[in-house]
Coordinates of C-alpha atoms and ligand atoms in Angstrom, one line a residue:
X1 CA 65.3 91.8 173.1
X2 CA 65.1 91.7 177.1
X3 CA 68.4 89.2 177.1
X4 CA 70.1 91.7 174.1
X5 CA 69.7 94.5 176.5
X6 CA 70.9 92.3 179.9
X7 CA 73.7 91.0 178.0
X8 CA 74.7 94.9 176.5
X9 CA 74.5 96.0 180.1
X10 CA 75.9 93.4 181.4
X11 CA 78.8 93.7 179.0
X12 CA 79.3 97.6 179.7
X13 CA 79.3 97.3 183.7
X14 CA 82.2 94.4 183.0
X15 CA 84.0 97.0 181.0
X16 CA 83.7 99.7 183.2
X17 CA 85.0 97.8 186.0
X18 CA 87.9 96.7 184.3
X19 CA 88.5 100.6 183.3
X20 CA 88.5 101.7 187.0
X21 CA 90.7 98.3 187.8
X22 CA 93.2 99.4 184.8
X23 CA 93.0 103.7 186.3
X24 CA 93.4 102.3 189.9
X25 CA 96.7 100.2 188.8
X26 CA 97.9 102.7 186.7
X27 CA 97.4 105.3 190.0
X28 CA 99.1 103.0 192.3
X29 CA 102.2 102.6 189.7
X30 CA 102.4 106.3 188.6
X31 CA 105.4 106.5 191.0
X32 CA 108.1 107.5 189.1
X33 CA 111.8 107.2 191.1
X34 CA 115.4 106.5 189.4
X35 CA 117.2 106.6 192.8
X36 CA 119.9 104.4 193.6
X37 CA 120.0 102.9 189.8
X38 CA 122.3 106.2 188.2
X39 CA 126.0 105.4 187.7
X40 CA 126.4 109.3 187.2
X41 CA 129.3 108.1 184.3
X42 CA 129.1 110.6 182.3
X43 CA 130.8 114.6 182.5
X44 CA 128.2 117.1 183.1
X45 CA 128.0 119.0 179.8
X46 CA 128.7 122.8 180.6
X47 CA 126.7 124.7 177.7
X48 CA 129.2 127.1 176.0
X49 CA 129.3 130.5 177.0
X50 CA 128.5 133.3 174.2
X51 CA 129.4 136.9 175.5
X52 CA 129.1 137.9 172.1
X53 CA 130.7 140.7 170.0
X54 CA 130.8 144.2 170.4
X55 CA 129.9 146.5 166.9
X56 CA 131.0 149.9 166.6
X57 CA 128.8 151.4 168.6
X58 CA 129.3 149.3 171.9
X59 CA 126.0 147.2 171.1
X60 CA 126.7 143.6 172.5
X61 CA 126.0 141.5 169.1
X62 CA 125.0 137.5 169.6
X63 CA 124.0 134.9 166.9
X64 CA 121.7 131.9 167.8
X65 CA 121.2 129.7 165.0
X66 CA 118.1 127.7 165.8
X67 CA 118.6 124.0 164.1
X68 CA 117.5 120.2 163.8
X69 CA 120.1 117.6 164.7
X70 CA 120.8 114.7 166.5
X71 CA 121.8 113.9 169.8
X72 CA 123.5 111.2 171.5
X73 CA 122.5 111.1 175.2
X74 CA 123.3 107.4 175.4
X75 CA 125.8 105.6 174.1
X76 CA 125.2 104.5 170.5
X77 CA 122.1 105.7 170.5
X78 CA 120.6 109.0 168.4
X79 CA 117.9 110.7 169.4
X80 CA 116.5 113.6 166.6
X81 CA 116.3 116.6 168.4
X82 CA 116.1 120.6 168.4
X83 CA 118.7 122.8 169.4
X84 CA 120.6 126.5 169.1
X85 CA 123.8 126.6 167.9
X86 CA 123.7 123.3 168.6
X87 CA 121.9 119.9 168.4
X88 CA 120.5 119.8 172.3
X89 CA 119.8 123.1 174.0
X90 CA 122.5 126.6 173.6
X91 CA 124.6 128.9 174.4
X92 CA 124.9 130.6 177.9
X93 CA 124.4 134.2 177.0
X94 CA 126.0 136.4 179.4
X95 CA 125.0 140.3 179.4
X96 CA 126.2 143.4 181.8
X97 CA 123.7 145.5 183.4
X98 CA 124.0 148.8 181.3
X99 CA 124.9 147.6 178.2
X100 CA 123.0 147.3 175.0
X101 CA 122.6 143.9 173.4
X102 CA 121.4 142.6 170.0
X103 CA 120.3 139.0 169.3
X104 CA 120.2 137.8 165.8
X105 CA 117.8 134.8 165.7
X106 CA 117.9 132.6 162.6
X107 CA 115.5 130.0 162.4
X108 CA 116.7 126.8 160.4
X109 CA 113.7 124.6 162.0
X110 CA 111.3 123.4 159.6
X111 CA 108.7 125.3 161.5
X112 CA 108.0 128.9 162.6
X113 CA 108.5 129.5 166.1
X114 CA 109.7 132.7 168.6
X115 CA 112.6 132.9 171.1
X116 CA 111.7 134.6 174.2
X117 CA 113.7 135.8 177.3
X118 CA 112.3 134.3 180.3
X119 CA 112.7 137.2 182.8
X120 CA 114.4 140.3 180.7
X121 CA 112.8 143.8 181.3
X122 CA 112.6 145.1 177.5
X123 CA 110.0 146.3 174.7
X124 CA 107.5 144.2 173.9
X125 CA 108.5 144.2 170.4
X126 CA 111.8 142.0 171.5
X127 CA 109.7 140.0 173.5
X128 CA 110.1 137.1 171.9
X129 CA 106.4 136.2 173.1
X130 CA 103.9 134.9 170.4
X131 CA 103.4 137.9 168.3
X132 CA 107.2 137.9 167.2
X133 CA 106.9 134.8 165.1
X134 CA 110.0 134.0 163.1
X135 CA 109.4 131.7 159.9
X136 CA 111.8 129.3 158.9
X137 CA 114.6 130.4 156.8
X138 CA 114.0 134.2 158.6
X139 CA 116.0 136.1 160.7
X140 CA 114.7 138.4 163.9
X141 CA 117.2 140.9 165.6
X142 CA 115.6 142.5 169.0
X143 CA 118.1 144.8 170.7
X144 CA 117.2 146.4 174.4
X145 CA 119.5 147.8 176.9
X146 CA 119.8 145.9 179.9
X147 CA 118.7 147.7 182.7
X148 CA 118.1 145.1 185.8
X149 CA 120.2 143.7 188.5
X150 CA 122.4 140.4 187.9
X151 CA 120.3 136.9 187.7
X152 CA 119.6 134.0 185.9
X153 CA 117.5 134.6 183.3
X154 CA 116.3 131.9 180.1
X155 CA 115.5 131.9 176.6
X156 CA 113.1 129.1 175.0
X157 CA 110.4 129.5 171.9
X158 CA 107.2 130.9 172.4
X159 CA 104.9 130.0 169.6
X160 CA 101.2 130.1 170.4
X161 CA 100.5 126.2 170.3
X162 CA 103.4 125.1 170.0
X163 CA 105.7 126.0 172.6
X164 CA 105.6 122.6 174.6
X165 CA 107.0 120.5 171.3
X166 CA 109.8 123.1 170.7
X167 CA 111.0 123.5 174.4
X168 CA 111.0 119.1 174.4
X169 CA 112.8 118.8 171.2
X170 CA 115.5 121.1 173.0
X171 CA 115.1 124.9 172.1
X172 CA 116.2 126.5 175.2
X173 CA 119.2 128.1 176.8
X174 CA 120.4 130.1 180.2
X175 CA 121.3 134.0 180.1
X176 CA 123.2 135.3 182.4
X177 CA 123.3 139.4 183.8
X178 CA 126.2 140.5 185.4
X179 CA 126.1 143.6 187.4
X180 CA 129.1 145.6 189.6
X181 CA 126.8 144.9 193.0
X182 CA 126.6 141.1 192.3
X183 CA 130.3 140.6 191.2
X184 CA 131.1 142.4 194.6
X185 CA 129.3 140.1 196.8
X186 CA 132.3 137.3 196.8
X187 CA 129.7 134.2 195.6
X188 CA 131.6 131.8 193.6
X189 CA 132.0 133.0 189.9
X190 CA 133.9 131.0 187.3
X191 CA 131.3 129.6 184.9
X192 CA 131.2 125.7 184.5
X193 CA 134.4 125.7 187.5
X194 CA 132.4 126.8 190.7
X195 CA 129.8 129.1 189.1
X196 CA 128.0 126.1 187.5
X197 CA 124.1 126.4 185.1
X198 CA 121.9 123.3 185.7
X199 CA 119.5 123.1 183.3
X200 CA 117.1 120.7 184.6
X201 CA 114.4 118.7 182.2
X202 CA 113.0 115.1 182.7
X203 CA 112.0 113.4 179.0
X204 CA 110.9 110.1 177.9
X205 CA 112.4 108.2 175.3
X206 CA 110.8 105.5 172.8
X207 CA 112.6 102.6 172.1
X208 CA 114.1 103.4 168.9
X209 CA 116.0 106.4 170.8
X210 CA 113.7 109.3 169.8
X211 CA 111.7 111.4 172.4
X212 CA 108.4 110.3 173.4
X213 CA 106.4 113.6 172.9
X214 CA 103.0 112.2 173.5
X215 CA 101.2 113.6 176.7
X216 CA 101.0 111.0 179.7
X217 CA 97.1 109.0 178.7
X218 CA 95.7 110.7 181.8
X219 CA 98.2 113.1 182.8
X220 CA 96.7 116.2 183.7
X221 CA 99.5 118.4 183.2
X222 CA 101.0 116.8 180.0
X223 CA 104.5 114.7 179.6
X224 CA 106.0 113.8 182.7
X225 CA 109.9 112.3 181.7
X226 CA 111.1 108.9 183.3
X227 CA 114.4 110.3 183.1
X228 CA 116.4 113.6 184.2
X229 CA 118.8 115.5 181.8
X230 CA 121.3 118.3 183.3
X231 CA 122.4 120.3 180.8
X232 CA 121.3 117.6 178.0
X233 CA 123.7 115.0 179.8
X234 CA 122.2 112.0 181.3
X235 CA 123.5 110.5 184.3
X236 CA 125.9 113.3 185.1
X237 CA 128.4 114.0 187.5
X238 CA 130.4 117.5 188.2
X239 CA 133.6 117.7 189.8
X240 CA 133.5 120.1 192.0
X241 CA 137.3 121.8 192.8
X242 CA 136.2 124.3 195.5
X243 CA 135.1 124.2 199.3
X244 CA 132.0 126.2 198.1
X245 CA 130.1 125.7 194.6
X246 CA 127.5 128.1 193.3
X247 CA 124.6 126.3 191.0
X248 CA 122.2 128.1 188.9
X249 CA 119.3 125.7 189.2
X250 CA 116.5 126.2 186.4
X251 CA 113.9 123.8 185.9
X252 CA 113.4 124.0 182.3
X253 CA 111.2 120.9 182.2
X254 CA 107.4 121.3 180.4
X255 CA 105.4 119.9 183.4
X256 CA 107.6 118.8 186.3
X257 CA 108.3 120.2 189.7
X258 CA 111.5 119.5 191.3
X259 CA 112.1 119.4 194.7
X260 CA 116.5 119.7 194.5
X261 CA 118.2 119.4 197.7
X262 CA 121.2 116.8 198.7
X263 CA 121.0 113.1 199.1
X264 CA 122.2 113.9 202.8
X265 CA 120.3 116.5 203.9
X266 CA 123.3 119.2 204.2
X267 CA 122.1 122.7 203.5
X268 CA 122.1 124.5 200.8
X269 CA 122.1 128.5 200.8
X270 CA 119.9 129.7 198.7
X271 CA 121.3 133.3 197.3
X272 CA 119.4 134.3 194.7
X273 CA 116.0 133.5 192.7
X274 CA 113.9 134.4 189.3
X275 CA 114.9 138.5 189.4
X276 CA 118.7 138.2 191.0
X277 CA 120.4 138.2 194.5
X278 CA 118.9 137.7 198.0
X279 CA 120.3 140.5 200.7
X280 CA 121.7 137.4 202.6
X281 CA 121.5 134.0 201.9
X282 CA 119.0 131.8 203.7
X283 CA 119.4 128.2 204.5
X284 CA 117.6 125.5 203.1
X285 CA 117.0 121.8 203.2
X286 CA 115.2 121.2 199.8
X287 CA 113.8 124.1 197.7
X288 CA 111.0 123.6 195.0
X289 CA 110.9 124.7 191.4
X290 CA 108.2 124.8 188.9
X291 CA 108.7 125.0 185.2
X292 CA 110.2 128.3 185.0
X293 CA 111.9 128.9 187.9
X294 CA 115.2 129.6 188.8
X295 CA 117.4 130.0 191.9
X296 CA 120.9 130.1 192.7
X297 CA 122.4 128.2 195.8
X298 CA 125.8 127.3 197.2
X299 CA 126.8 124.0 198.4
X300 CA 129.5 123.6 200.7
X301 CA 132.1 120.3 199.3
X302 CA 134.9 118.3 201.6
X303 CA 137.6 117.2 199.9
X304 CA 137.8 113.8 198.3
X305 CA 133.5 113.0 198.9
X306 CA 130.7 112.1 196.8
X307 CA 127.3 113.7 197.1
X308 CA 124.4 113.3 195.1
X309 CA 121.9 116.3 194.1
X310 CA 118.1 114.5 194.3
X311 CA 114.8 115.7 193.5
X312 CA 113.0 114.4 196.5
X313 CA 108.9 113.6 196.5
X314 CA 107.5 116.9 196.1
X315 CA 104.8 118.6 198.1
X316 CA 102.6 119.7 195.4
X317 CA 99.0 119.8 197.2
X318 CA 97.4 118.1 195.0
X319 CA 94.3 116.2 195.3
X320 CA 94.9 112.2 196.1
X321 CA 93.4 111.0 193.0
X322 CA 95.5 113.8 190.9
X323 CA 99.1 113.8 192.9
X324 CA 100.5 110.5 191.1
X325 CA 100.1 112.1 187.8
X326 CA 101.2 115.5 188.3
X327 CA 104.7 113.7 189.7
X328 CA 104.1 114.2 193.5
X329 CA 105.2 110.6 193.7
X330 CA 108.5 110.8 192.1
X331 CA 112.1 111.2 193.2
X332 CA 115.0 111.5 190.9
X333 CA 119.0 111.7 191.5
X334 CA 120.0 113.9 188.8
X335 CA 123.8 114.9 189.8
X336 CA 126.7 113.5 191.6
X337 CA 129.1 116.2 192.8
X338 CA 132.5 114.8 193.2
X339 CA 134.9 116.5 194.9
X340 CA 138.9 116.7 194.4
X341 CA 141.2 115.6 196.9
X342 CA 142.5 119.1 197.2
X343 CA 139.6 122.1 197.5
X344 CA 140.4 125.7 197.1
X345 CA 138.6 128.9 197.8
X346 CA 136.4 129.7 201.3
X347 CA 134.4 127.7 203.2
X348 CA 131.5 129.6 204.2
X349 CA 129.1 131.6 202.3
X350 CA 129.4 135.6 202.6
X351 CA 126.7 137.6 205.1
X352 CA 125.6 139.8 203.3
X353 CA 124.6 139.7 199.2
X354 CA 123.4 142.8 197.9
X355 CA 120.6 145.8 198.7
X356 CA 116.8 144.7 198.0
X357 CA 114.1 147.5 197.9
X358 CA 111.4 146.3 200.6
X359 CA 108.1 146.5 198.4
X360 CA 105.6 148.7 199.2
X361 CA 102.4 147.5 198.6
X362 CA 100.9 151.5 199.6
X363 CA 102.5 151.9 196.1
X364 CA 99.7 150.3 194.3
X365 CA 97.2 152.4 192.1
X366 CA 94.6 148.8 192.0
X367 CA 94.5 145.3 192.0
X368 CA 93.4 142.6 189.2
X369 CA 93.0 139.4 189.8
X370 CA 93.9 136.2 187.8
X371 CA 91.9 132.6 188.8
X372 CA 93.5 129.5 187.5
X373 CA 91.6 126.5 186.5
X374 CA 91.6 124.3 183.8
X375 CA 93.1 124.9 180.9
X376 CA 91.8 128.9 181.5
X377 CA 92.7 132.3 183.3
X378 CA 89.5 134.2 184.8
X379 CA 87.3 131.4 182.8
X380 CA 88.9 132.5 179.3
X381 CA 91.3 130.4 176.9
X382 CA 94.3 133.1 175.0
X383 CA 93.1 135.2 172.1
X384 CA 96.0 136.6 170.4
X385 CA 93.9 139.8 169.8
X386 CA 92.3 139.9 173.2
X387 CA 93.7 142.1 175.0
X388 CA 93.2 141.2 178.8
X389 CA 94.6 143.8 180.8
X390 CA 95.8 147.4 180.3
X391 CA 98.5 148.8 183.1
X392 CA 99.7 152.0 182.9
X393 CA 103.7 152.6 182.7
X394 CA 105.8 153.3 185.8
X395 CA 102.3 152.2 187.9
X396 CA 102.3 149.6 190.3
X397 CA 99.4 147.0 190.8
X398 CA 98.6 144.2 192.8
X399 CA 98.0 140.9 191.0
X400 CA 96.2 138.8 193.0
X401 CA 97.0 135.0 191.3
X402 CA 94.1 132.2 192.7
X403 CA 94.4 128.8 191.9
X404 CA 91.0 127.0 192.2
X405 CA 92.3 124.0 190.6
X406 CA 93.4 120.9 192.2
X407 CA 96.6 120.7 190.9
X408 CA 99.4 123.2 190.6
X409 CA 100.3 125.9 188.1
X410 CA 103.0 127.5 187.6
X411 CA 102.1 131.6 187.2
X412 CA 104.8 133.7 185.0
X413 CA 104.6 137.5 184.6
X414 CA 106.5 139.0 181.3
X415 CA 109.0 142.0 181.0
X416 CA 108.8 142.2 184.9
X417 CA 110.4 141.3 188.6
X418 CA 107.4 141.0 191.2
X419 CA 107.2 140.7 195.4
X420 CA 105.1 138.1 196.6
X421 CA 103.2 139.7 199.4
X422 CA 101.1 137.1 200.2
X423 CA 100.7 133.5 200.1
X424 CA 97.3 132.7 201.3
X425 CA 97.1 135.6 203.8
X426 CA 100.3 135.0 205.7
X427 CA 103.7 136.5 204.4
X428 CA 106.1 134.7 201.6
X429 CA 108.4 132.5 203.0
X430 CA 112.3 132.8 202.4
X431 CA 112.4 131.5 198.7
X432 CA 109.6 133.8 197.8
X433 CA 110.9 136.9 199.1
X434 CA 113.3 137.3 196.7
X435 CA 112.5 138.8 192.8
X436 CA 110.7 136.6 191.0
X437 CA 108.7 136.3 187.2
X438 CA 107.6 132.8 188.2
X439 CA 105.2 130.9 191.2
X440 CA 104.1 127.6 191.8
X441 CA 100.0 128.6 192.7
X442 CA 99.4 125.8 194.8
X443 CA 96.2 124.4 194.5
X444 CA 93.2 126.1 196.3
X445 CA 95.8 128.9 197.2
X446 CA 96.0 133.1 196.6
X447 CA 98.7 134.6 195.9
X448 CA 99.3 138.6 196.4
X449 CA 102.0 139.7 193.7
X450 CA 103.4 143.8 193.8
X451 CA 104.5 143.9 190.2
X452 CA 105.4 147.2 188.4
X453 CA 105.8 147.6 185.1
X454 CA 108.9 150.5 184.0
X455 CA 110.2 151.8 181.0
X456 CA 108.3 150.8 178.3
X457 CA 104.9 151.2 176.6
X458 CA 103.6 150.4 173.6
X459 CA 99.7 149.9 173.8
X460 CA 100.1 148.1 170.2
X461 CA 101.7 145.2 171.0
X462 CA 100.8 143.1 174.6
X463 CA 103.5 141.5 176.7
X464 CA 102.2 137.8 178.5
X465 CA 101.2 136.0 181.4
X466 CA 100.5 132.6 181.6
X467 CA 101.1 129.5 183.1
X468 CA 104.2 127.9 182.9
X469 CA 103.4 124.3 182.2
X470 CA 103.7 124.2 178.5
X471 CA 101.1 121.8 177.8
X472 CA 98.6 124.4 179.4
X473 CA 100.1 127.6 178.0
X474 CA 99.6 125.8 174.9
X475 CA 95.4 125.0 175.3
X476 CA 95.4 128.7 176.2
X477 CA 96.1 129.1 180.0
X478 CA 97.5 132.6 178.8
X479 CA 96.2 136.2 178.2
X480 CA 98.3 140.0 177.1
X481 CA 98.4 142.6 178.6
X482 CA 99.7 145.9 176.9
X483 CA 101.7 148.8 179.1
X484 CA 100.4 152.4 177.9
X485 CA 101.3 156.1 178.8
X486 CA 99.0 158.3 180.6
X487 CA 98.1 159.9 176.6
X488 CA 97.9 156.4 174.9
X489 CA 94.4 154.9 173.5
X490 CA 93.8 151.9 175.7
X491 CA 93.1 148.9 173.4
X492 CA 90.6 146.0 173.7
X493 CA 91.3 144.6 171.0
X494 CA 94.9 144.1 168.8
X495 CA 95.7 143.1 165.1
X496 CA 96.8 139.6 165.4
X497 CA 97.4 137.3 162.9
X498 CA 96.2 134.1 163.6
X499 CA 94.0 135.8 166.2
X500 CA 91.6 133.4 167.2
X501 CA 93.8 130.4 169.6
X502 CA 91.1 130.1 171.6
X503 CA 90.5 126.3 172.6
X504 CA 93.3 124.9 170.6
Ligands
C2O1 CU1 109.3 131.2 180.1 CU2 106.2 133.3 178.6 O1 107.7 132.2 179.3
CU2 CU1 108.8 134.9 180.1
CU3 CU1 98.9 125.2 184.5

């Protein structure tokens, strides 16, 4: 008995050791890094642009056919995948402030999901969010009117649980506003010539060709790729004809945060982010994106060279045992720009962009706050008919966003533009004093956020905010909040099918 139990012991302490040998290799090798082994052969895939048809009464009418396929990012080699319109991502849709638009969504997928439109000020009805479920073989037509400055806006599904699988298979897509302000500022503007979308994702493949959708063994933030895709094309290069080339950077990935800036080190101007135009651009060397985000920056080309666009290590804050697997090891090239022998068009970037309303923090009626940490906001998992907050229209607040995790999340705000105030105390820098929907909370950090919420109530139905990593929006890192008027009832509670998510 004595020996049984000395030799069980025995046997467990050798096991455990080899466990902590096998975590400490796998920590040392979680560096992930593609640099210097690209060929960048293939054309940079420019996604079609849809503007769309006009019906009688001036609406703007598009048509997204969400479908299964197959796609063939290497050479003789399918991968199954999702897509819209398409077999591997969409359309560009391209609106004009003012106008009226109307989206008809059909879903061929063998599974119900949403479409949602990361960034648009609209009715929570056209949303897209996790209440406006679309079952296969159905057909879902919001309509808004656009009412918010130029910027570079996204689509992707939205279904409670299931959101991380559909973005990876390859549901997503940019969309575009235009406004007179923005078309006036002289930044580079012919799509896919100097006015290029980058839609940035890292995936894993399995051998047979197909994505590798499991979550990393110990990843604490779910799949991290091995391998970038611009667009859907891997190993890309763009040809850049002009002296000065606008990209519209959005990292579309489910966990990844890039850090994009050029293998050289030249600057790039950062001229917009999430909500639309900076008043002037601002130099940069790098600039860091979390899932979610977006920003626009010009690179200036000389004729006849060769630069590559890199994600560089990241500076995520981490914790040391945490920062291998939530990629603040990695590096990635993920474009060449090549430039003609001949460039056209100006050299340096205009002064000034367009007018941005200072925020007013006085404005404020309150302040909530929001603490990130596990899988949970405020210690809660989402309940589709828990209603979390209740704002009242046309009010402002201050959301104050605190990360008391030790890795990153990404925050995201529906049917709104917000000013960062704060960032631990001190004032935003440059890349967060712009618009934005979406922030990377750096661990052990609090964020001050002046969002208002215009326009539209509806104390039935909630609008989201969440965090952006799918893999945690999924577990239920989310919660609603509804927008009422002064004389509306102010809800606790909603109708929800399938209302009980939480701890999925
Ligand atoms: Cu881009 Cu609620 O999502
Ligand atoms: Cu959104
Ligand atoms: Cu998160």
């Amino acid at each position: 008995m004595q020996g049984k139990l000395r030799k069980a012991v025995a046997g467990l302490v050798v096991a455990s050791i080899a466990c902590a040998g096998g975590l400490a290799y796998m920590h040392a090798n979680a560096a992930e890094s593609n640099v210097g082994e690209l060929g960048f052969a293939n054309e940079l895939r420019i996604p079609p642009l849809a503007e769309g048809v006009l019906d009688a009464d001036g609406t703007r009418v598009f048509e997204l056919d969400l479908q299964e396929g197959s796609t063939e990012f290497r050479d003789g080699v399918e991968t199954p995948t999702w897509g819209v319109n398409g077999s591997y991502l969409g359309p560009t849709l391209r609106v004009r402030r003012g106008e009226r638009v109307r989206i008809e969504v059909r879903n061929g997928l063998p599974e119900a999901t949403t479409l949602h439109w990361h960034g648009m000020h609209l009715p929570a009805a056209a949303d897209g969010g996790p209440h406006q479920t679309i079952e296969p073989g159905a057909v879902w037509s919001p309509g808004w009117k656009v009412g918010q400055p130029a910027a570079t806006l996204w689509y992707h599904p939205h279904m409670m649980g299931s959101t991380a699988a559909h973005v990876y298979r390859g549901v997503a897509g940019m969309f575009i506003v235009d406004d007179d302000e923005a078309d006036a500022a002289g930044l580079p503007g012919r799509y896919g010539v100097d006015d290029v979308p980058l839609i940035v994702q890292d995936r894993r493949f399995n051998g047979d060709g197909s994505f590798d959708e499991s979550a990393g063994m110990i990843s604490p933030t779910g799949i991290l790729g091995d391998e970038i895709l611009v667009n859907g094309t891997r190993d890309p290069h763009f040809d850049v004809t002009t002296r000065l080339v606008r990209l519209r950077l959005l990292n579309a990935a489910n966990a990844r945060i890039f850090n994009l800036g050029l293998a050289d080190r030249r600057p790039l101007w950062l001229v917009g982010t999430d909500g639309g135009l900076l008043p002037e651009p601002v130099e940069r060397e790098t600039l860091q994106l979390s899932p979610g985000e977006r920003a626009e920056v010009l690179v200036r080309m000389a004729p006849g060279e060769r630069v590559v666009l890199r994600s560089f290590e990241p500076d995520l804050g981490a914790d040391f045992f945490n920062e291998p697997f939530v990629g603040g090891k990695d590096e990635f090239d993920v474009l060449e720009l090549r430039a003609a022998d001949e460039l056209s068009g100006p050299s340096e970037p205009p002064s000034r962009l367009v007018e941005m309303p200072e925020p007013d923090p006085g404005e404020a009626v309150g302040a909530r706050e929001f603490v990130l940490n596990g899988t949970t906001i405020n210690a809660q998992a989402m309940d589709m008919g828990r209603i979390d907050a209740v704002v009242e229209r046309d009010a402002s607040e201050v959301w104050v966003v605190r990360n008391d995790a030790s890795i990153p999340h990404s925050f995201h705000v529906h049917d709104v533009r917000f000013h960062v105030l704060a960032v631990d105390g001190e004032g935003p820098p440059p890349e967060l004093s712009g618009l934005k929907d979406t922030v990377n909370v750096r661990p052990k950090t609090e964020m001050r956020l002046l969002v208002r919420f215009e326009d539209y109530a509806d104390p039935g139905l909630p609008y989201m905010f969440h965090c952006h990593v799918l893999q945690h929006e999924d577990r239920g890192m989310m919660g609603q909040f509804v927008v009422v008027d002064g004389s509306d009832e102010r809800p606790g509670r909603i109708e929800a099918e399938h209302a009980d998510h939480a701890g999925r």
